[in-house]
XYZ file of C-alpha atoms in Angstrom:
272
model
C 111.990 36.014 121.712
C 108.512 34.632 122.451
C 107.833 37.439 124.919
C 108.982 40.008 122.367
C 106.658 38.544 119.718
C 103.739 38.521 122.137
C 104.434 42.168 122.998
C 104.464 43.062 119.290
C 101.192 41.226 118.690
C 99.617 43.018 121.645
C 100.795 46.383 120.367
C 99.380 45.703 116.908
C 96.108 44.553 118.390
C 95.859 47.724 120.448
C 96.442 49.791 117.318
C 93.900 47.835 115.288
C 91.315 48.382 118.006
C 91.477 52.080 117.168
C 90.413 51.421 113.553
C 86.767 52.238 114.192
C 84.578 55.064 115.399
C 85.689 55.861 118.932
C 84.693 52.906 121.102
C 82.819 51.208 118.254
C 84.802 48.758 116.084
C 83.088 49.729 112.830
C 84.023 52.951 111.004
C 82.103 56.184 111.443
C 79.433 56.511 108.783
C 78.199 59.761 107.230
C 76.357 60.618 104.034
C 78.653 59.663 101.187
C 81.084 57.377 102.969
C 82.980 56.315 106.065
C 86.035 57.236 108.094
C 88.122 55.826 110.932
C 89.484 57.777 113.870
C 92.068 57.146 116.558
C 92.178 59.543 119.502
C 95.190 60.490 121.631
C 95.501 58.948 125.098
C 95.604 62.443 126.553
C 93.277 64.765 124.679
C 94.357 68.387 124.272
C 91.754 70.992 125.178
C 91.924 72.565 121.706
C 91.433 69.189 120.019
C 93.723 69.434 116.943
C 93.582 66.678 114.340
C 95.295 65.313 111.243
C 93.040 64.098 108.431
C 95.212 61.675 106.436
C 94.230 60.279 103.025
C 95.369 56.824 101.943
C 96.931 56.044 98.583
C 95.667 54.126 95.522
C 94.200 50.725 96.412
C 94.307 51.392 100.159
C 91.728 52.133 102.838
C 91.589 54.416 105.814
C 92.130 51.500 108.177
C 95.278 50.479 106.257
C 96.985 53.659 107.422
C 96.966 52.349 110.993
C 99.677 49.897 109.943
C 102.011 52.893 109.792
C 102.532 52.546 113.509
C 105.371 55.075 113.839
C 103.335 57.797 112.151
C 100.227 56.952 114.176
C 102.184 56.956 117.442
C 103.850 60.288 116.636
C 100.554 62.002 115.835
C 98.692 60.580 118.828
C 101.675 61.184 121.106
C 101.476 64.901 120.377
C 97.834 65.031 121.415
C 96.353 65.039 117.915
C 93.463 62.914 116.752
C 94.096 61.004 113.519
C 91.148 60.867 111.112
C 91.363 58.374 108.242
C 88.653 58.759 105.563
C 87.855 55.959 103.129
C 88.071 56.587 99.412
C 85.683 55.160 96.849
C 85.798 51.456 95.876
C 87.829 50.953 92.735
C 86.039 49.868 89.571
C 88.482 46.984 89.207
C 90.641 45.422 91.871
C 90.786 45.689 95.615
C 90.866 48.690 97.838
C 89.771 52.255 97.298
C 90.962 55.428 95.650
C 90.055 59.089 95.204
C 88.317 60.876 92.336
C 90.948 63.587 92.561
C 91.386 64.754 88.970
C 89.168 67.682 87.894
C 88.933 66.268 84.349
C 87.675 62.891 85.613
C 85.087 63.553 88.302
C 83.706 60.594 90.197
C 80.316 59.842 91.725
C 81.198 61.769 94.890
C 82.262 65.344 95.461
C 85.466 64.450 97.294
C 86.160 67.915 98.702
C 82.620 68.125 100.078
C 82.964 64.626 101.553
C 86.233 65.513 103.298
C 84.714 68.677 104.723
C 81.796 66.594 105.992
C 84.193 64.089 107.590
C 85.987 66.897 109.399
C 82.722 68.493 110.507
C 81.344 65.187 111.798
C 84.517 64.267 113.663
C 84.679 67.722 115.259
C 81.101 67.433 116.519
C 81.230 63.768 117.489
C 84.583 63.800 119.290
C 84.922 67.391 120.493
C 87.714 68.372 118.085
C 88.612 71.878 116.973
C 87.418 72.166 113.377
C 89.681 75.176 112.845
C 92.823 73.200 113.760
C 92.793 70.356 111.265
C 95.657 69.510 108.915
C 94.747 67.703 105.691
C 97.531 65.372 104.567
C 97.752 62.384 102.268
C 100.083 59.892 100.613
C 100.512 59.272 96.868
C 97.087 59.733 95.225
C 95.963 60.838 98.687
C 98.660 63.505 98.401
C 97.297 64.542 95.011
C 93.802 64.708 96.491
C 95.208 66.915 99.249
C 96.821 69.202 96.673
C 93.613 69.634 94.671
C 91.540 70.403 97.787
C 94.145 72.981 98.783
C 94.045 74.478 95.297
C 90.274 74.600 94.834
C 88.948 74.874 98.397
C 91.734 76.427 100.491
C 89.474 77.322 103.411
C 88.386 73.701 103.942
C 91.303 72.990 106.319
C 93.794 75.019 108.303
C 96.774 73.702 106.326
C 97.835 71.024 103.838
C 100.694 68.509 103.758
C 100.783 66.252 100.674
C 103.346 63.444 100.637
C 104.569 61.853 97.367
C 101.621 63.223 95.398
C 101.040 66.518 93.597
C 99.099 67.858 90.604
C 98.604 65.786 87.453
C 98.713 66.872 83.837
C 97.279 69.085 82.589
C 98.491 71.184 85.488
C 95.990 73.650 86.971
C 96.107 77.087 85.422
C 95.868 78.638 88.867
C 94.748 78.112 92.453
C 92.792 80.057 95.030
C 94.782 81.492 97.927
C 95.883 81.949 100.632
C 96.925 78.516 101.773
C 99.582 76.996 104.003
C 101.209 74.035 102.234
C 104.102 71.681 103.050
C 104.994 69.213 100.284
C 107.236 66.194 100.977
C 108.742 63.983 98.249
C 111.388 61.293 97.802
C 114.395 62.056 95.611
C 114.402 58.467 94.272
C 110.619 58.047 94.007
C 109.935 55.961 90.878
C 106.197 55.498 91.442
C 105.535 59.236 91.427
C 108.807 60.709 90.118
C 109.508 64.352 90.807
C 109.122 65.005 87.079
C 105.966 62.879 86.781
C 105.344 60.085 84.273
C 102.839 58.859 81.713
C 100.510 56.052 82.765
C 98.808 53.495 80.545
C 95.372 54.728 81.563
C 95.998 57.971 79.708
C 96.645 59.790 82.976
C 99.915 61.656 83.262
C 101.440 62.573 86.595
C 102.497 66.170 86.912
C 105.861 67.751 87.600
C 106.380 68.599 91.279
C 108.519 71.604 90.415
C 105.844 72.877 88.028
C 103.363 72.430 90.877
C 105.587 74.550 93.107
C 105.636 77.296 90.493
C 101.825 77.243 90.371
C 101.727 77.551 94.147
C 104.250 80.407 94.216
C 102.162 82.350 91.724
C 98.885 81.631 93.544
C 100.396 82.567 96.904
C 102.038 85.667 95.422
C 105.439 84.713 96.787
C 107.947 87.489 96.186
C 110.657 85.380 94.609
C 110.943 82.054 92.746
C 113.954 81.140 94.856
C 113.313 80.163 98.490
C 113.664 82.574 101.361
C 115.329 79.868 103.439
C 117.032 76.547 102.768
C 118.219 74.097 105.389
C 118.812 70.450 106.218
C 117.182 68.666 109.145
C 118.146 65.027 109.570
C 117.114 63.193 106.377
C 115.225 66.179 104.969
C 116.418 68.921 102.624
C 114.136 71.889 103.181
C 113.176 74.941 101.125
C 110.802 77.604 102.445
C 108.923 80.442 100.747
C 107.772 82.707 103.595
C 107.350 86.064 101.873
C 104.018 85.279 100.300
C 100.458 86.598 100.593
C 99.229 87.116 104.166
C 98.146 83.836 105.700
C 100.079 81.707 103.227
C 103.463 80.020 102.885
C 105.015 77.232 100.848
C 107.471 74.583 102.018
C 109.232 71.679 100.304
C 110.955 68.766 102.016
C 112.957 66.314 99.920
C 114.404 63.100 101.294
C 116.701 60.482 99.816
C 114.137 57.680 99.832
C 111.519 56.467 97.396
C 107.733 56.323 97.360
C 106.920 56.412 101.049
C 105.919 58.447 104.048
C 109.460 58.870 105.361
C 110.480 58.289 108.940
C 110.224 61.528 110.881
C 107.612 63.047 108.585
C 104.880 63.284 111.236
C 107.037 65.183 113.734
C 108.360 67.485 111.021
C 104.858 68.215 109.698
C 103.401 68.805 113.154
C 106.334 71.018 114.176
C 105.445 73.159 111.157
C 101.699 72.984 111.770
C 102.158 74.077 115.380
C 103.763 77.333 114.213
C 100.616 78.235 112.273
C 98.275 78.160 115.263
C-alpha cells in the first residue's frame, strides 16, 4: 500500500511539473495573459495540439488534475495547451468573458489566437492542426469562437457548454464541430436554465439547429447515428464543404466523460 501511494504521488508530481512553460515552472506569458503547456514524450513531426479551456472558477493548471485526459492527449503525440481565463471579480479562480452581450476587458478570441500562435512558434507546433476544446463555460467560450471566428482553429470540441440566451441569430461557416454533453447534467442542463445573475443558459438542441443552418446541412435529422461505448452519437456529414456537425451524449452529469479525449482525437484525426 505504501509503495502504491508513493507511486501515485510520484505520478502526480510528474504531471504537475508540466504545468509551466516547457522546462520553466511558471506559465508562458504573452500580451493579455498566460497559458500552460504540456508536451508529449514523443513529439510528432506535424506537431498537433489541443487547446483546452477550463470552466468557471478554474485555471489552466487545474486541468492537469484530469490525469486520464492529459495522458490520452499526450499519449497520442499531441501537445496540450491550457490558457488561463480572467480573474473573477468575486471569488477564486478565473473565467471567460464569453457572452457577446457582456464583453470583458480582454478580447478572448484574439487572446486564444495569440496563445496558439505563441505556442506554435515557441514549441514548434503546427498552427494549422490545433483543436480548440473546453469544459462548461470553457465549452461555451469554444462555441462562441467557433461561431464568430471559425478560421481561428482547425476544429472545435465543446464539452458541457454551448450558447447562452439570447441564442445567436447565426454563425459564420464552415466549421468542424463536435459537441459532447451529459444526459443528466444539472449544472448545464441540455435545455439550459436561468441563473440568478440574469444570465440564462441556452438550449443545446437550439444550438444544434443554429449550427445546422450555418453549416447548410441538408437535413435536420442526422445522416448517421450510432453508439460507441458510453456515447450515443449523431452525425451531420452532408453540410457545406469543409464543415460537419457531431453530437455525443453520455449518461453522466456535468463532466468531461471518460473516453472523451480518445473519441475527440479519433474524430479530429479524420479531418487532417
